[in-house]
Amino acid sequence: MRRTKKVVKVGDLKIGGDSPIVVQSMTKTKTRDTKATIRQIRRLEKAGCEMVRLAVVNRDDAAGLKVVKQAVSIPLIADIHFDYRLALAAIAAGVDKVRINPGNIGESWKVYEIIKSAKDSGIPIRIGVNSGSIPQPILKKYGHPEPRAVIEAVRKMVDLFRKKDFDDIVLSAKAADVRDTIAVYQRLSEEFDYPLHIGITEAGLPFRGGIKSAVGLGILLNEGIGDTIRISLTADPTVEVAAAYEILNALGLRRHGPVLISCPTCGRCEVDLDKIARSVENRLKRYSNFMKVAVMGCVVNGPGEAREADFGIACGKGRGVVFVKGKEVKRSHENGLVEALFEVIDENIDNR
């Protein structure tokens, strides 16, 4: 069951409470290159991204935020490290949220300046701790960035916000180690009422990084922990969005886009199922509708699985049957199966 947290507004979106878990990503462009940044954000929006974070490295990036903000409708989050003045400039540019890192933002008075500006503008702040940038006094105390060190870094920063009566806060505390991340978020969820942004930092390339993220975040989400999610991958940011929705779909927490089910094949399979499944997967990218599509290779589980899906193929020897919600509607030779499936899909859905 979802653990209910305080509601925080980011633009028109609500985080926490009983709001849907929000999918976000981060641009991989230089924010000062506003044309490239706007193009990438529009692709992210098309992929289903609901909030996007942008790196603000210098004054030129901060100035670029204003241009980007005027060109897109998705809520923007300014990612700030080292220089508190960049947070002030980002807030002045109209961002919907600021993320600061306790490990490098500096002295308390700098944090207070950011809090004052955010409060005046009515926007929230994410306190984003990473295991790779724990404040030095805390790191020295524990010797390495173990979960206790990460949690202490969060606590100390939250205390500063509470002193200024600022509670429009989102928390995150990411580690590259899956078990450490799980332990940290479990503790944060027990200790704080603020919404949690969850992720595995520096997860890696899509295959391994996707698996690490699915394992760690899947456990947390299944325990009801997490209000926003980002899958950090060394890949195009739209891949991060797709991975996030796959995890949420698998747990029944969101219904977004097509879900493809295909069997692993064995010696019973008498069609080129790998080719068929890849072709179906590629063509499904054109659809935004939530639907379950099954591509099954033999008579053992094929007909049953295909009947349980919204649309399905069950294959035999060089041939196959197309199902719609359990009803056989078409038969085809192997070479025409994919086309037959999508003819049926297009006849039965409104792909808008």
mmCIF file of C-alpha atoms in Angstrom:
data_model
loop_
_atom_site.group_PDB
_atom_site.id
_atom_site.type_symbol
_atom_site.label_atom_id
_atom_site.label_comp_id
_atom_site.label_asym_id
_atom_site.label_seq_id
_atom_site.Cartn_x
_atom_site.Cartn_y
_atom_site.Cartn_z
ATOM 1 C CA MET A 1 0.000 0.000 0.000
ATOM 2 C CA ARG A 2 1.279 3.471 -0.945
ATOM 3 C CA ARG A 3 2.712 5.445 1.982
ATOM 4 C CA THR A 4 0.921 8.788 1.885
ATOM 5 C CA LYS A 5 3.160 11.841 2.059
ATOM 6 C CA LYS A 6 2.652 15.591 2.175
ATOM 7 C CA VAL A 7 1.448 17.074 -1.132
ATOM 8 C CA VAL A 8 3.907 19.381 -2.898
ATOM 9 C CA LYS A 9 3.021 21.260 -6.090
ATOM 10 C CA VAL A 10 5.511 21.520 -8.949
ATOM 11 C CA GLY A 11 3.941 23.731 -11.570
ATOM 12 C CA ASP A 12 0.512 22.203 -12.169
ATOM 13 C CA LEU A 13 1.621 18.768 -10.955
ATOM 14 C CA LYS A 14 1.074 17.389 -7.483
ATOM 15 C CA ILE A 15 3.654 15.147 -5.833
ATOM 16 C CA GLY A 16 2.717 13.013 -2.848
ATOM 17 C CA GLY A 17 -0.658 12.330 -1.290
ATOM 18 C CA ASP A 18 -2.651 10.006 -3.507
ATOM 19 C CA SER A 19 -1.312 11.559 -6.730
ATOM 20 C CA PRO A 20 0.073 9.176 -9.364
ATOM 21 C CA ILE A 21 3.806 8.505 -9.158
ATOM 22 C CA VAL A 22 5.402 11.141 -11.385
ATOM 23 C CA VAL A 23 7.922 10.158 -14.077
ATOM 24 C CA GLN A 24 10.812 12.506 -14.640
ATOM 25 C CA SER A 25 14.079 12.631 -16.535
ATOM 26 C CA MET A 26 16.967 15.024 -17.053
ATOM 27 C CA THR A 27 18.149 16.784 -20.192
ATOM 28 C CA LYS A 28 21.597 15.832 -21.446
ATOM 29 C CA THR A 29 22.142 19.050 -23.362
ATOM 30 C CA LYS A 30 23.896 22.216 -22.269
ATOM 31 C CA THR A 31 21.019 24.316 -20.942
ATOM 32 C CA ARG A 32 22.546 27.426 -22.509
ATOM 33 C CA ASP A 33 22.036 25.717 -25.895
ATOM 34 C CA THR A 34 18.359 26.547 -25.699
ATOM 35 C CA LYS A 35 17.381 25.209 -29.128
ATOM 36 C CA ALA A 36 18.836 21.759 -28.455
ATOM 37 C CA THR A 37 17.402 21.755 -24.936
ATOM 38 C CA ILE A 38 13.906 22.670 -26.109
ATOM 39 C CA ARG A 39 14.036 19.962 -28.798
ATOM 40 C CA GLN A 40 15.050 17.354 -26.247
ATOM 41 C CA ILE A 41 12.365 18.408 -23.765
ATOM 42 C CA ARG A 42 9.701 18.154 -26.462
ATOM 43 C CA ARG A 43 10.853 14.621 -27.254
ATOM 44 C CA LEU A 44 10.698 13.810 -23.551
ATOM 45 C CA GLU A 45 7.157 15.175 -23.316
ATOM 46 C CA LYS A 46 6.135 13.039 -26.290
ATOM 47 C CA ALA A 47 7.622 9.993 -24.532
ATOM 48 C CA GLY A 48 5.478 10.676 -21.451
ATOM 49 C CA CYS A 49 7.926 12.557 -19.215
ATOM 50 C CA GLU A 50 6.047 14.675 -16.661
ATOM 51 C CA MET A 51 8.856 16.771 -15.144
ATOM 52 C CA VAL A 52 12.324 17.499 -16.462
ATOM 53 C CA ARG A 53 15.489 18.534 -14.650
ATOM 54 C CA LEU A 54 18.132 20.717 -16.271
ATOM 55 C CA ALA A 55 21.763 21.230 -15.279
ATOM 56 C CA VAL A 56 22.591 24.813 -14.344
ATOM 57 C CA VAL A 57 26.371 24.989 -14.437
ATOM 58 C CA ASN A 58 26.900 28.711 -14.967
ATOM 59 C CA ARG A 59 25.173 32.041 -15.559
ATOM 60 C CA ASP A 60 24.626 31.277 -19.239
ATOM 61 C CA ASP A 61 22.679 28.150 -18.286
ATOM 62 C CA ALA A 62 20.615 30.150 -15.810
ATOM 63 C CA ALA A 63 19.810 32.717 -18.504
ATOM 64 C CA GLY A 64 18.851 29.902 -20.872
ATOM 65 C CA LEU A 65 16.244 28.653 -18.409
ATOM 66 C CA LYS A 66 14.021 31.651 -19.062
ATOM 67 C CA VAL A 67 14.017 30.976 -22.810
ATOM 68 C CA VAL A 68 13.318 27.275 -22.286
ATOM 69 C CA LYS A 69 10.560 27.976 -19.763
ATOM 70 C CA GLN A 70 8.721 30.170 -22.259
ATOM 71 C CA ALA A 71 8.907 27.481 -24.957
ATOM 72 C CA VAL A 72 7.648 24.405 -23.069
ATOM 73 C CA SER A 73 4.755 23.576 -20.757
ATOM 74 C CA ILE A 74 6.305 20.742 -18.740
ATOM 75 C CA PRO A 75 7.476 21.675 -15.207
ATOM 76 C CA LEU A 76 11.196 22.478 -15.081
ATOM 77 C CA ILE A 77 13.581 21.664 -12.235
ATOM 78 C CA ALA A 78 16.903 23.505 -11.935
ATOM 79 C CA ASP A 79 19.736 21.208 -10.850
ATOM 80 C CA ILE A 80 22.109 23.256 -8.694
ATOM 81 C CA HIS A 81 25.534 22.377 -7.331
ATOM 82 C CA PHE A 82 28.283 24.465 -5.702
ATOM 83 C CA ASP A 83 26.991 28.002 -6.376
ATOM 84 C CA TYR A 84 23.907 29.152 -4.468
ATOM 85 C CA ARG A 85 23.661 32.208 -6.739
ATOM 86 C CA LEU A 86 22.725 29.928 -9.632
ATOM 87 C CA ALA A 87 19.725 28.752 -7.619
ATOM 88 C CA LEU A 88 18.644 32.357 -7.127
ATOM 89 C CA ALA A 89 19.071 33.045 -10.850
ATOM 90 C CA ALA A 90 17.118 29.897 -11.768
ATOM 91 C CA ILE A 91 14.246 30.889 -9.479
ATOM 92 C CA ALA A 92 14.224 34.363 -11.024
ATOM 93 C CA ALA A 93 14.063 32.706 -14.466
ATOM 94 C CA GLY A 94 10.782 31.038 -13.491
ATOM 95 C CA VAL A 95 11.647 27.396 -12.816
ATOM 96 C CA ASP A 96 9.042 25.284 -11.033
ATOM 97 C CA LYS A 97 11.409 23.640 -8.564
ATOM 98 C CA VAL A 98 15.059 23.694 -7.502
ATOM 99 C CA ARG A 99 17.230 20.748 -6.529
ATOM 100 C CA ILE A 100 20.190 21.442 -4.255
ATOM 101 C CA ASN A 101 22.912 19.072 -3.074
ATOM 102 C CA PRO A 102 23.790 19.346 0.639
ATOM 103 C CA GLY A 103 27.254 18.007 -0.142
ATOM 104 C CA ASN A 104 28.365 21.025 -2.122
ATOM 105 C CA ILE A 105 25.928 23.937 -1.774
ATOM 106 C CA GLY A 106 27.959 25.553 1.003
ATOM 107 C CA GLU A 107 27.294 27.317 4.294
ATOM 108 C CA SER A 108 23.928 27.593 6.006
ATOM 109 C CA TRP A 109 23.440 31.245 5.074
ATOM 110 C CA LYS A 110 23.591 30.302 1.392
ATOM 111 C CA VAL A 111 20.879 27.707 1.930
ATOM 112 C CA TYR A 112 18.790 30.322 3.742
ATOM 113 C CA GLU A 113 19.096 32.659 0.753
ATOM 114 C CA ILE A 114 17.770 29.913 -1.530
ATOM 115 C CA ILE A 115 14.932 29.133 0.882
ATOM 116 C CA LYS A 116 13.897 32.790 1.043
ATOM 117 C CA SER A 117 13.856 33.113 -2.742
ATOM 118 C CA ALA A 118 11.890 29.873 -3.193
ATOM 119 C CA LYS A 119 9.394 30.892 -0.511
ATOM 120 C CA ASP A 120 8.877 34.300 -2.151
ATOM 121 C CA SER A 121 8.296 32.596 -5.518
ATOM 122 C CA GLY A 122 6.097 29.826 -4.129
ATOM 123 C CA ILE A 123 8.157 26.931 -5.473
ATOM 124 C CA PRO A 124 9.431 23.769 -3.759
ATOM 125 C CA ILE A 125 12.993 22.599 -3.230
ATOM 126 C CA ARG A 126 14.339 19.076 -3.503
ATOM 127 C CA ILE A 127 17.037 18.184 -1.030
ATOM 128 C CA GLY A 128 19.004 15.769 -3.179
ATOM 129 C CA VAL A 129 21.738 13.805 -1.426
ATOM 130 C CA ASN A 130 24.029 11.540 -3.449
ATOM 131 C CA SER A 131 26.345 8.972 -1.885
ATOM 132 C CA GLY A 132 29.156 10.354 -4.048
ATOM 133 C CA SER A 133 28.953 13.855 -2.574
ATOM 134 C CA ILE A 134 28.324 13.547 1.162
ATOM 135 C CA PRO A 135 29.354 16.648 3.174
ATOM 136 C CA GLN A 136 32.962 16.167 4.295
ATOM 137 C CA PRO A 137 32.380 16.331 8.081
ATOM 138 C CA ILE A 138 29.776 13.560 7.816
ATOM 139 C CA LEU A 139 31.933 11.504 5.465
ATOM 140 C CA LYS A 140 34.870 11.829 7.875
ATOM 141 C CA LYS A 141 32.658 10.698 10.761
ATOM 142 C CA TYR A 142 31.552 7.462 9.057
ATOM 143 C CA GLY A 143 34.596 6.803 6.878
ATOM 144 C CA HIS A 144 32.608 6.062 3.732
ATOM 145 C CA PRO A 145 29.157 6.927 2.299
ATOM 146 C CA GLU A 146 27.192 4.234 4.114
ATOM 147 C CA PRO A 147 23.408 4.598 4.623
ATOM 148 C CA ARG A 148 23.810 6.262 8.046
ATOM 149 C CA ALA A 149 25.964 8.979 6.481
ATOM 150 C CA VAL A 150 23.443 9.612 3.711
ATOM 151 C CA ILE A 151 20.557 9.843 6.189
ATOM 152 C CA GLU A 152 22.481 12.211 8.467
ATOM 153 C CA ALA A 153 23.169 14.491 5.492
ATOM 154 C CA VAL A 154 19.433 14.621 4.773
ATOM 155 C CA ARG A 155 18.557 15.260 8.426
ATOM 156 C CA LYS A 156 20.967 18.160 8.800
ATOM 157 C CA MET A 157 19.654 19.882 5.693
ATOM 158 C CA VAL A 158 16.010 19.334 6.664
ATOM 159 C CA ASP A 159 16.794 20.973 10.018
ATOM 160 C CA LEU A 160 17.905 24.137 8.198
ATOM 161 C CA PHE A 161 14.647 24.232 6.244
ATOM 162 C CA ARG A 162 12.579 23.724 9.389
ATOM 163 C CA LYS A 163 14.339 26.628 11.092
ATOM 164 C CA LYS A 164 12.968 28.830 8.309
ATOM 165 C CA ASP A 165 9.480 27.238 8.430
ATOM 166 C CA PHE A 166 9.832 25.959 4.870
ATOM 167 C CA ASP A 167 8.186 22.614 4.242
ATOM 168 C CA ASP A 168 7.594 22.537 0.485
ATOM 169 C CA ILE A 169 10.314 19.935 0.340
ATOM 170 C CA VAL A 170 10.963 16.804 -1.706
ATOM 171 C CA LEU A 171 13.680 14.430 -0.506
ATOM 172 C CA SER A 172 16.006 12.137 -2.402
ATOM 173 C CA ALA A 173 19.002 10.130 -1.207
ATOM 174 C CA LYS A 174 20.506 8.070 -3.980
ATOM 175 C CA ALA A 175 23.357 5.591 -3.995
ATOM 176 C CA ALA A 176 24.901 3.488 -6.737
ATOM 177 C CA ASP A 177 24.533 0.405 -4.533
ATOM 178 C CA VAL A 178 21.032 -1.044 -4.739
ATOM 179 C CA ARG A 179 20.870 -2.395 -1.180
ATOM 180 C CA ASP A 180 22.144 0.863 0.300
ATOM 181 C CA THR A 181 19.550 2.818 -1.664
ATOM 182 C CA ILE A 182 16.747 0.565 -0.421
ATOM 183 C CA ALA A 183 17.913 0.881 3.196
ATOM 184 C CA VAL A 184 18.169 4.677 2.986
ATOM 185 C CA TYR A 185 14.727 5.183 1.463
ATOM 186 C CA GLN A 186 13.071 2.797 3.890
ATOM 187 C CA ARG A 187 14.459 4.870 6.762
ATOM 188 C CA LEU A 188 13.568 8.207 5.143
ATOM 189 C CA SER A 189 10.021 7.035 4.524
ATOM 190 C CA GLU A 190 9.629 6.143 8.210
ATOM 191 C CA GLU A 191 11.215 9.348 9.482
ATOM 192 C CA PHE A 192 9.840 12.080 7.221
ATOM 193 C CA ASP A 193 6.466 13.129 5.873
ATOM 194 C CA TYR A 194 7.923 14.748 2.749
ATOM 195 C CA PRO A 195 7.422 13.172 -0.693
ATOM 196 C CA LEU A 196 10.325 11.076 -1.941
ATOM 197 C CA HIS A 197 11.987 11.171 -5.336
ATOM 198 C CA ILE A 198 13.531 7.740 -5.868
ATOM 199 C CA GLY A 199 16.268 6.482 -8.148
ATOM 200 C CA ILE A 200 19.535 4.574 -8.334
ATOM 201 C CA THR A 201 22.277 7.069 -9.101
ATOM 202 C CA GLU A 202 24.811 6.310 -11.835
ATOM 203 C CA ALA A 203 22.973 3.079 -12.644
ATOM 204 C CA GLY A 204 24.863 2.517 -15.907
ATOM 205 C CA LEU A 205 24.111 1.568 -19.500
ATOM 206 C CA PRO A 206 20.528 0.587 -20.390
ATOM 207 C CA PHE A 207 20.778 -3.184 -19.880
ATOM 208 C CA ARG A 208 22.543 -3.372 -16.507
ATOM 209 C CA GLY A 209 21.333 0.033 -15.375
ATOM 210 C CA GLY A 210 17.763 -0.865 -16.169
ATOM 211 C CA ILE A 211 18.034 -4.095 -14.200
ATOM 212 C CA LYS A 212 19.625 -2.361 -11.181
ATOM 213 C CA SER A 213 16.920 0.287 -11.221
ATOM 214 C CA ALA A 214 14.109 -2.235 -11.627
ATOM 215 C CA VAL A 215 15.380 -4.318 -8.709
ATOM 216 C CA GLY A 216 15.957 -1.424 -6.318
ATOM 217 C CA LEU A 217 13.033 0.773 -7.225
ATOM 218 C CA GLY A 218 10.703 -2.166 -7.730
ATOM 219 C CA ILE A 219 11.260 -3.219 -4.116
ATOM 220 C CA LEU A 220 10.684 0.325 -2.836
ATOM 221 C CA LEU A 221 7.605 0.925 -4.963
ATOM 222 C CA ASN A 222 6.126 -2.403 -3.935
ATOM 223 C CA GLU A 223 6.540 -1.291 -0.308
ATOM 224 C CA GLY A 224 4.631 1.896 -1.089
ATOM 225 C CA ILE A 225 7.739 4.099 -1.072
ATOM 226 C CA GLY A 226 8.240 6.728 -3.770
ATOM 227 C CA ASP A 227 6.330 9.677 -5.186
ATOM 228 C CA THR A 228 8.479 10.555 -8.196
ATOM 229 C CA ILE A 229 10.880 8.370 -10.135
ATOM 230 C CA ARG A 230 13.836 8.733 -12.474
ATOM 231 C CA ILE A 231 15.786 5.901 -14.072
ATOM 232 C CA SER A 232 19.349 7.226 -14.425
ATOM 233 C CA LEU A 233 20.886 5.666 -17.534
ATOM 234 C CA THR A 234 23.817 6.375 -19.824
ATOM 235 C CA ALA A 235 21.440 6.703 -22.756
ATOM 236 C CA ASP A 236 19.045 9.024 -24.521
ATOM 237 C CA PRO A 237 16.717 10.451 -21.843
ATOM 238 C CA THR A 238 13.629 9.068 -23.582
ATOM 239 C CA VAL A 239 14.989 5.603 -22.732
ATOM 240 C CA GLU A 240 14.872 6.617 -19.051
ATOM 241 C CA VAL A 241 11.207 7.527 -19.418
ATOM 242 C CA ALA A 242 10.353 4.256 -21.156
ATOM 243 C CA ALA A 243 12.160 2.286 -18.436
ATOM 244 C CA ALA A 244 10.300 4.146 -15.681
ATOM 245 C CA TYR A 245 6.926 3.332 -17.199
ATOM 246 C CA GLU A 246 7.898 -0.321 -17.675
ATOM 247 C CA ILE A 247 8.606 -0.578 -13.946
ATOM 248 C CA LEU A 248 5.403 1.225 -12.976
ATOM 249 C CA ASN A 249 3.320 -0.807 -15.440
ATOM 250 C CA ALA A 250 4.809 -4.060 -14.130
ATOM 251 C CA LEU A 251 3.699 -3.177 -10.590
ATOM 252 C CA GLY A 252 0.280 -1.947 -11.684
ATOM 253 C CA LEU A 253 1.048 1.577 -10.438
ATOM 254 C CA ARG A 254 0.565 3.375 -13.765
ATOM 255 C CA ARG A 255 -1.067 2.445 -17.061
ATOM 256 C CA HIS A 256 0.964 4.006 -19.835
ATOM 257 C CA GLY A 257 1.642 2.831 -23.368
ATOM 258 C CA PRO A 258 1.634 -0.699 -24.772
ATOM 259 C CA VAL A 259 2.929 -3.638 -22.730
ATOM 260 C CA LEU A 260 4.433 -6.441 -24.805
ATOM 261 C CA ILE A 261 4.516 -10.005 -23.500
ATOM 262 C CA SER A 262 6.423 -12.612 -25.479
ATOM 263 C CA CYS A 263 7.484 -16.145 -24.661
ATOM 264 C CA PRO A 264 11.188 -17.072 -24.369
ATOM 265 C CA THR A 265 10.754 -19.843 -26.995
ATOM 266 C CA CYS A 266 11.953 -23.426 -26.790
ATOM 267 C CA GLY A 267 12.273 -26.449 -29.060
ATOM 268 C CA ARG A 268 8.499 -26.465 -29.603
ATOM 269 C CA CYS A 269 8.519 -23.117 -31.411
ATOM 270 C CA GLU A 270 8.120 -23.446 -35.184
ATOM 271 C CA VAL A 271 8.249 -19.782 -36.221
ATOM 272 C CA ASP A 272 10.941 -17.082 -36.009
ATOM 273 C CA LEU A 273 9.425 -15.612 -32.857
ATOM 274 C CA ASP A 274 12.370 -13.350 -32.090
ATOM 275 C CA LYS A 275 11.893 -11.600 -35.431
ATOM 276 C CA ILE A 276 8.114 -11.381 -34.953
ATOM 277 C CA ALA A 277 8.378 -10.030 -31.391
ATOM 278 C CA ARG A 278 10.986 -7.402 -32.334
ATOM 279 C CA SER A 279 8.850 -6.255 -35.234
ATOM 280 C CA VAL A 280 5.801 -5.964 -32.969
ATOM 281 C CA GLU A 281 7.811 -4.089 -30.327
ATOM 282 C CA ASN A 282 9.104 -1.621 -32.907
ATOM 283 C CA ARG A 283 5.657 -0.905 -34.321
ATOM 284 C CA LEU A 284 4.095 -0.530 -30.877
ATOM 285 C CA LYS A 285 6.290 2.547 -30.314
ATOM 286 C CA ARG A 286 3.840 4.494 -32.472
ATOM 287 C CA TYR A 287 1.013 3.944 -29.993
ATOM 288 C CA SER A 288 0.334 5.862 -26.793
ATOM 289 C CA ASN A 289 -2.593 3.702 -25.644
ATOM 290 C CA PHE A 290 -2.228 1.345 -22.710
ATOM 291 C CA MET A 291 -2.769 -2.174 -24.044
ATOM 292 C CA LYS A 292 -1.429 -5.629 -23.337
ATOM 293 C CA VAL A 293 -0.087 -7.396 -26.426
ATOM 294 C CA ALA A 294 1.046 -11.038 -26.307
ATOM 295 C CA VAL A 295 3.294 -12.736 -28.861
ATOM 296 C CA MET A 296 3.457 -16.449 -28.103
ATOM 297 C CA GLY A 297 5.380 -19.150 -29.933
ATOM 298 C CA CYS A 298 3.666 -22.498 -29.390
ATOM 299 C CA VAL A 299 0.503 -24.314 -28.382
ATOM 300 C CA VAL A 300 1.463 -24.902 -24.717
ATOM 301 C CA ASN A 301 0.861 -21.432 -23.246
ATOM 302 C CA GLY A 302 0.296 -19.479 -26.438
ATOM 303 C CA PRO A 303 -3.488 -19.602 -26.822
ATOM 304 C CA GLY A 304 -4.081 -19.023 -23.104
ATOM 305 C CA GLU A 305 -1.719 -16.039 -22.832
ATOM 306 C CA ALA A 306 -2.954 -14.536 -26.088
ATOM 307 C CA ARG A 307 -6.540 -14.783 -24.896
ATOM 308 C CA GLU A 308 -5.688 -12.970 -21.631
ATOM 309 C CA ALA A 309 -4.145 -10.016 -23.488
ATOM 310 C CA ASP A 310 -6.014 -7.205 -25.214
ATOM 311 C CA PHE A 311 -4.428 -8.360 -28.460
ATOM 312 C CA GLY A 312 -2.353 -11.436 -29.120
ATOM 313 C CA ILE A 313 -0.692 -13.808 -31.524
ATOM 314 C CA ALA A 314 -0.477 -17.547 -30.853
ATOM 315 C CA CYS A 315 1.802 -19.341 -33.307
ATOM 316 C CA GLY A 316 1.849 -22.854 -34.681
ATOM 317 C CA LYS A 317 3.915 -24.397 -37.469
ATOM 318 C CA GLY A 318 4.659 -21.512 -39.821
ATOM 319 C CA ARG A 319 1.306 -19.959 -39.013
ATOM 320 C CA GLY A 320 -0.524 -18.112 -36.271
ATOM 321 C CA VAL A 321 -3.836 -16.929 -34.891
ATOM 322 C CA VAL A 322 -4.690 -13.346 -33.907
ATOM 323 C CA PHE A 323 -6.860 -12.823 -30.821
ATOM 324 C CA VAL A 324 -8.756 -9.778 -29.534
ATOM 325 C CA LYS A 325 -9.674 -10.051 -25.836
ATOM 326 C CA GLY A 326 -9.768 -13.819 -26.026
ATOM 327 C CA LYS A 327 -11.639 -14.104 -29.307
ATOM 328 C CA GLU A 328 -9.962 -15.517 -32.403
ATOM 329 C CA VAL A 329 -10.434 -12.999 -35.206
ATOM 330 C CA LYS A 330 -7.865 -13.821 -37.865
ATOM 331 C CA ARG A 331 -5.423 -16.468 -39.083
ATOM 332 C CA SER A 332 -2.285 -15.816 -41.089
ATOM 333 C CA HIS A 333 0.917 -17.328 -42.434
ATOM 334 C CA GLU A 334 4.011 -16.472 -40.384
ATOM 335 C CA ASN A 335 5.126 -13.750 -42.813
ATOM 336 C CA GLY A 336 1.808 -11.921 -42.538
ATOM 337 C CA LEU A 337 1.206 -12.275 -38.799
ATOM 338 C CA VAL A 338 2.560 -8.900 -37.711
ATOM 339 C CA GLU A 339 0.576 -7.057 -40.342
ATOM 340 C CA ALA A 340 -2.549 -9.005 -39.424
ATOM 341 C CA LEU A 341 -2.063 -8.149 -35.743
ATOM 342 C CA PHE A 342 -1.762 -4.414 -36.394
ATOM 343 C CA GLU A 343 -4.722 -4.388 -38.745
ATOM 344 C CA VAL A 344 -6.748 -5.757 -35.853
ATOM 345 C CA ILE A 345 -5.223 -3.312 -33.348
ATOM 346 C CA ASP A 346 -6.017 -0.349 -35.591
ATOM 347 C CA GLU A 347 -9.577 -1.555 -36.072
ATOM 348 C CA ASN A 348 -10.147 -1.727 -32.323
ATOM 349 C CA ILE A 349 -8.411 1.283 -30.780
ATOM 350 C CA ASP A 350 -8.432 5.040 -31.072
ATOM 351 C CA ASN A 351 -4.726 5.904 -31.201
ATOM 352 C CA ARG A 352 -4.726 9.564 -30.319
#
